[in-house]
CSV table of C-alpha atoms in Angstrom, one decimal:
chain,number,residue,atom,x,y,z
A,1,MET,CA,45.1,59.9,79.4
A,2,ASN,CA,43.4,62.7,77.4
A,3,VAL,CA,43.4,66.4,78.5
A,4,LYS,CA,40.0,66.2,80.2
A,5,GLN,CA,41.0,63.2,82.2
A,6,TRP,CA,44.3,64.8,83.1
A,7,LEU,CA,42.5,68.0,84.4
A,8,GLN,CA,40.1,65.9,86.4
A,9,ARG,CA,42.9,63.9,87.9
A,10,GLY,CA,44.7,67.1,88.7
A,11,GLY,CA,41.6,68.4,90.4
A,12,HIS,CA,41.5,65.4,92.7
A,13,TRP,CA,45.2,65.9,93.7
A,14,LEU,CA,44.6,69.6,94.2
A,15,LYS,CA,41.7,69.0,96.6
A,16,GLN,CA,43.7,66.5,98.6
A,17,ALA,CA,46.8,68.7,98.8
A,18,MET,CA,45.2,71.8,100.4
A,19,PRO,CA,45.1,71.5,104.2
A,20,GLY,CA,42.4,73.8,105.7
A,21,TYR,CA,40.0,73.1,102.8
A,22,CYS,CA,37.5,70.4,102.3
A,23,ALA,CA,39.0,67.5,100.3
A,24,PHE,CA,35.7,67.0,98.5
A,25,CYS,CA,34.6,70.5,97.5
A,26,LEU,CA,37.4,72.9,98.5
A,27,ALA,CA,35.2,74.9,100.9
A,28,PRO,CA,36.8,75.9,104.2
A,29,ALA,CA,37.1,72.7,106.3
A,30,LEU,CA,35.9,72.2,109.9
A,31,ALA,CA,38.7,73.0,112.4
A,32,GLY,CA,41.2,70.2,112.5
A,33,ARG,CA,39.3,68.2,109.9
A,34,GLY,CA,39.7,67.5,106.2
A,35,TRP,CA,36.0,68.1,105.3
A,36,CYS,CA,33.2,70.6,105.6
A,37,THR,CA,29.9,69.8,107.3
A,38,ALA,CA,27.9,69.5,104.1
A,39,CYS,CA,30.3,67.0,102.5
A,40,LEU,CA,30.5,64.9,105.7
A,41,VAL,CA,26.8,64.6,105.9
A,42,GLY,CA,26.6,63.8,102.2
A,43,LEU,CA,29.1,60.9,102.2
A,44,PRO,CA,27.8,57.4,101.5
A,45,TRP,CA,27.4,56.2,105.0
A,46,ASN,CA,26.8,52.5,105.6
A,47,LEU,CA,23.8,53.0,107.9
A,48,HIS,CA,22.2,49.6,108.0
A,49,ALA,CA,24.8,46.8,107.8
A,50,CYS,CA,25.2,43.1,108.6
A,51,ARG,CA,27.0,43.1,112.0
A,52,GLN,CA,29.3,40.2,110.8
A,53,CYS,CA,30.4,41.2,107.3
A,54,GLY,CA,29.3,44.8,107.0
A,55,ASP,CA,27.2,44.3,103.8
A,56,PRO,CA,24.1,46.6,103.7
A,57,VAL,CA,20.9,44.9,104.9
A,58,SER,CA,17.3,46.0,105.3
A,59,HIS,CA,16.5,48.1,108.3
A,60,GLY,CA,16.0,45.9,111.4
A,61,ALA,CA,18.1,43.0,110.1
A,62,SER,CA,21.3,42.1,112.0
A,63,LEU,CA,22.8,39.5,109.7
A,64,CYS,CA,22.8,39.1,105.9
A,65,GLY,CA,21.8,35.8,104.2
A,66,HIS,CA,25.4,34.9,103.5
A,67,CYS,CA,26.4,35.1,107.2
A,68,LEU,CA,23.4,33.2,108.3
A,69,ILE,CA,24.1,30.3,105.9
A,70,ASP,CA,27.9,30.3,105.8
A,71,PRO,CA,29.4,32.6,108.6
A,72,PRO,CA,33.0,33.8,108.1
A,73,ALA,CA,35.7,33.2,110.7
A,74,PHE,CA,35.7,36.8,111.9
A,75,SER,CA,33.0,37.9,114.4
A,76,THR,CA,32.1,41.5,113.3
A,77,THR,CA,32.9,44.1,110.6
A,78,GLN,CA,32.9,47.8,111.2
A,79,ALA,CA,32.8,49.7,107.9
A,80,GLY,CA,31.2,53.1,108.3
A,81,LEU,CA,31.1,54.0,104.7
A,82,LEU,CA,30.2,52.5,101.3
A,83,TYR,CA,32.7,52.2,98.6
A,84,GLN,CA,30.9,54.6,96.3
A,85,GLY,CA,31.3,58.2,95.0
A,86,PRO,CA,33.8,60.4,96.7
A,87,ILE,CA,35.0,57.5,99.0
A,88,LYS,CA,35.8,55.4,96.0
A,89,GLU,CA,37.9,58.2,94.5
A,90,LEU,CA,39.6,58.8,97.8
A,91,VAL,CA,40.5,55.1,98.3
A,92,HIS,CA,41.8,54.9,94.7
A,93,ASP,CA,44.1,57.9,95.2
A,94,PHE,CA,45.4,56.3,98.5
A,95,LYS,CA,45.7,52.8,97.2
A,96,PHE,CA,47.2,53.4,93.7
A,97,HIS,CA,48.9,56.8,94.2
A,98,ALA,CA,50.0,56.4,97.9
A,99,SER,CA,48.6,59.8,98.7
A,100,PRO,CA,49.3,60.5,102.4
A,101,ARG,CA,46.6,63.2,102.4
A,102,ALA,CA,44.0,60.6,101.2
A,103,GLY,CA,45.2,58.1,103.8
A,104,THR,CA,45.0,60.6,106.6
A,105,LEU,CA,41.4,61.5,105.6
A,106,LEU,CA,40.4,57.8,105.4
A,107,ALA,CA,41.9,57.1,108.9
A,108,GLU,CA,40.1,60.1,110.3
A,109,LEU,CA,36.8,58.9,108.8
A,110,MET,CA,37.4,55.5,110.3
A,111,VAL,CA,37.8,57.0,113.8
A,112,LEU,CA,34.4,58.6,113.5
A,113,THR,CA,32.8,55.1,113.4
A,114,PRO,CA,35.0,52.9,115.6
A,115,PRO,CA,34.3,49.2,116.5
A,116,PRO,CA,32.1,48.7,119.6
A,117,THR,CA,34.8,46.9,121.5
A,118,GLN,CA,38.6,47.5,121.8
A,119,ALA,CA,40.9,44.7,120.6
A,120,ASP,CA,44.2,43.6,122.1
A,121,ALA,CA,46.1,44.5,118.9
A,122,LEU,CA,45.7,45.7,115.3
A,123,LEU,CA,46.6,43.5,112.4
A,124,SER,CA,47.2,44.8,108.8
A,125,VAL,CA,46.5,42.6,105.8
A,126,PRO,CA,50.0,41.3,104.7
A,127,MET,CA,51.1,41.3,101.1
A,128,HIS,CA,53.1,38.5,99.5
A,129,PRO,CA,56.8,39.7,99.2
A,130,ALA,CA,56.6,39.6,95.4
A,131,HIS,CA,53.4,41.7,95.3
A,132,ALA,CA,54.9,44.1,97.9
A,133,ARG,CA,58.0,44.7,95.8
A,134,ALA,CA,55.8,45.4,92.7
A,135,ARG,CA,53.4,47.7,94.5
A,136,GLY,CA,55.8,49.3,96.9
A,137,PHE,CA,53.0,50.3,99.2
A,138,ASN,CA,50.6,48.4,101.5
A,139,GLN,CA,47.6,50.6,102.3
A,140,SER,CA,46.4,48.3,105.0
A,141,GLN,CA,49.7,48.5,106.9
A,142,TRP,CA,49.8,52.4,106.5
A,143,LEU,CA,46.3,52.7,108.1
A,144,ALA,CA,47.1,50.2,110.8
A,145,GLU,CA,50.3,52.0,111.8
A,146,ARG,CA,48.5,55.4,111.9
A,147,LEU,CA,45.6,54.0,113.9
A,148,SER,CA,47.9,52.2,116.3
A,149,ARG,CA,49.7,55.5,117.1
A,150,GLN,CA,46.5,57.4,117.4
A,151,LEU,CA,44.7,54.9,119.6
A,152,GLY,CA,47.6,53.5,121.6
A,153,VAL,CA,46.8,49.9,120.5
A,154,PRO,CA,49.8,47.7,119.6
A,155,LEU,CA,50.4,46.1,116.2
A,156,VAL,CA,51.0,42.4,115.4
A,157,SER,CA,51.9,40.9,112.1
A,158,ALA,CA,51.3,37.9,109.9
A,159,ARG,CA,52.9,36.7,106.7
A,160,ARG,CA,51.4,36.0,103.4
A,161,VAL,CA,53.0,32.8,102.1
A,162,LYS,CA,50.7,32.1,99.1
A,163,ASP,CA,51.1,34.4,96.1
A,164,SER,CA,47.5,34.0,94.9
A,165,PRO,CA,46.1,35.4,91.6
A,166,SER,CA,44.3,38.8,91.7
A,167,GLN,CA,40.9,38.7,93.4
A,168,ARG,CA,39.3,41.3,91.2
A,169,THR,CA,37.7,39.0,88.6
A,170,LEU,CA,36.7,36.2,91.1
A,171,ASN,CA,33.3,35.6,92.7
A,172,ARG,CA,32.8,35.0,96.4
A,173,ARG,CA,33.4,31.3,96.4
A,174,GLN,CA,36.5,31.5,94.1
A,175,ARG,CA,38.0,34.2,96.3
A,176,VAL,CA,37.7,32.0,99.4
A,177,ALA,CA,39.4,29.1,97.6
A,178,ASN,CA,42.0,31.4,96.2
A,179,LEU,CA,43.1,32.5,99.7
A,180,ALA,CA,42.9,29.2,101.5
A,181,GLY,CA,46.2,28.8,103.4
A,182,ALA,CA,47.5,32.2,102.3
A,183,PHE,CA,48.4,33.5,105.8
A,184,VAL,CA,50.5,32.3,108.7
A,185,PHE,CA,51.5,33.6,112.1
A,186,GLU,CA,55.1,33.1,113.3
A,187,SER,CA,54.1,33.6,116.9
A,188,PRO,CA,50.8,33.2,118.8
A,189,PRO,CA,48.6,36.2,118.4
A,190,PRO,CA,46.7,37.9,121.4
A,191,ALA,CA,43.2,36.8,122.2
A,192,HIS,CA,41.4,39.6,120.4
A,193,LEU,CA,42.6,40.9,117.0
A,194,LEU,CA,41.3,43.7,114.9
A,195,ILE,CA,42.1,43.4,111.2
A,196,ILE,CA,42.6,46.9,109.5
A,197,ASP,CA,41.8,47.3,105.8
A,198,ASP,CA,40.7,50.0,103.4
A,199,VAL,CA,37.8,48.2,101.7
A,200,VAL,CA,35.9,45.0,102.4
A,201,THR,CA,34.5,43.5,99.2
A,202,THR,CA,33.3,39.9,99.9
A,203,GLY,CA,35.2,39.4,103.2
A,204,SER,CA,37.2,36.5,101.8
A,205,THR,CA,40.5,38.1,102.7
A,206,GLY,CA,39.4,38.8,106.2
A,207,HIS,CA,38.0,35.3,106.5
A,208,ALA,CA,41.3,33.7,105.4
A,209,LEU,CA,43.4,36.0,107.8
A,210,ALA,CA,40.9,35.4,110.7
A,211,ARG,CA,41.0,31.7,110.1
A,212,ALA,CA,44.8,31.7,110.3
A,213,ALA,CA,44.7,33.8,113.5
A,214,LEU,CA,42.2,31.5,115.2
A,215,ASP,CA,44.2,28.5,114.2
A,216,ALA,CA,47.3,30.2,115.7
A,217,GLY,CA,45.6,30.8,119.1
A,218,ALA,CA,43.4,33.9,118.8
A,219,GLU,CA,40.0,33.7,120.4
A,220,ARG,CA,38.2,36.4,118.4
A,221,VAL,CA,38.9,38.4,115.2
A,222,ASP,CA,37.0,41.5,114.0
A,223,ILE,CA,37.5,43.7,111.0
A,224,TRP,CA,37.7,47.5,110.9
A,225,ALA,CA,37.7,49.1,107.4
A,226,THR,CA,37.0,52.4,105.8
A,227,ALA,CA,34.4,51.2,103.4
A,228,ARG,CA,32.3,48.2,102.3
A,229,THR,CA,31.5,47.3,98.7
A,230,PRO,CA,27.9,46.2,98.6
A,231,LEU,CA,27.8,42.6,97.2
A,232,GLY,CA,26.9,42.6,93.5
A,233,LYS,CA,28.0,46.2,93.0
A,234,ASP,CA,31.2,47.9,92.0
């Protein structure tokens, strides 16, 4: 990392470490919030999205082509933001640096755009034990625990039994195959589950986890994430 990159990285940490100031521009934040009005309005909001997978669609459309042709196992996705710009930076600091300030901001932004219906329980995306030991941090679990406390909705858990290769370089079809049979429930889940995650990319992880939940006895599974990566984009 060169000096310029170090200073830029330090600037991101400084913004996130100063309560009372906007995490995006360092202006005074709204009372009890981590952002100012201008930055909140300027965030990349996911305004017109497929109700099932959360991918942006044209105004007036309710489902994307993928969900019309090959619908996933989950019913709806609530992702109020797009994985772009300042949200991408915030998620990166949370996911790879375990920043509690970044996680708190992401959870607060999620609460601004909640799912339309309340589930019986929240479910974080489990990591395989080997991956968990290597990473030492599960961002999905952190968000689920915080939202559970804040909303008074209980948590349930599943296990990841398949240590699949990384999803990053795989396309949509390869991701689905990569995660087939990856998750199991050791006890029957409640009827309506809400999967909590930071970012939805193709929905393949949510599909595999929802499929396992439905096979274990759940009747409906939805997804609630901070952000959605538009398909075909970074």
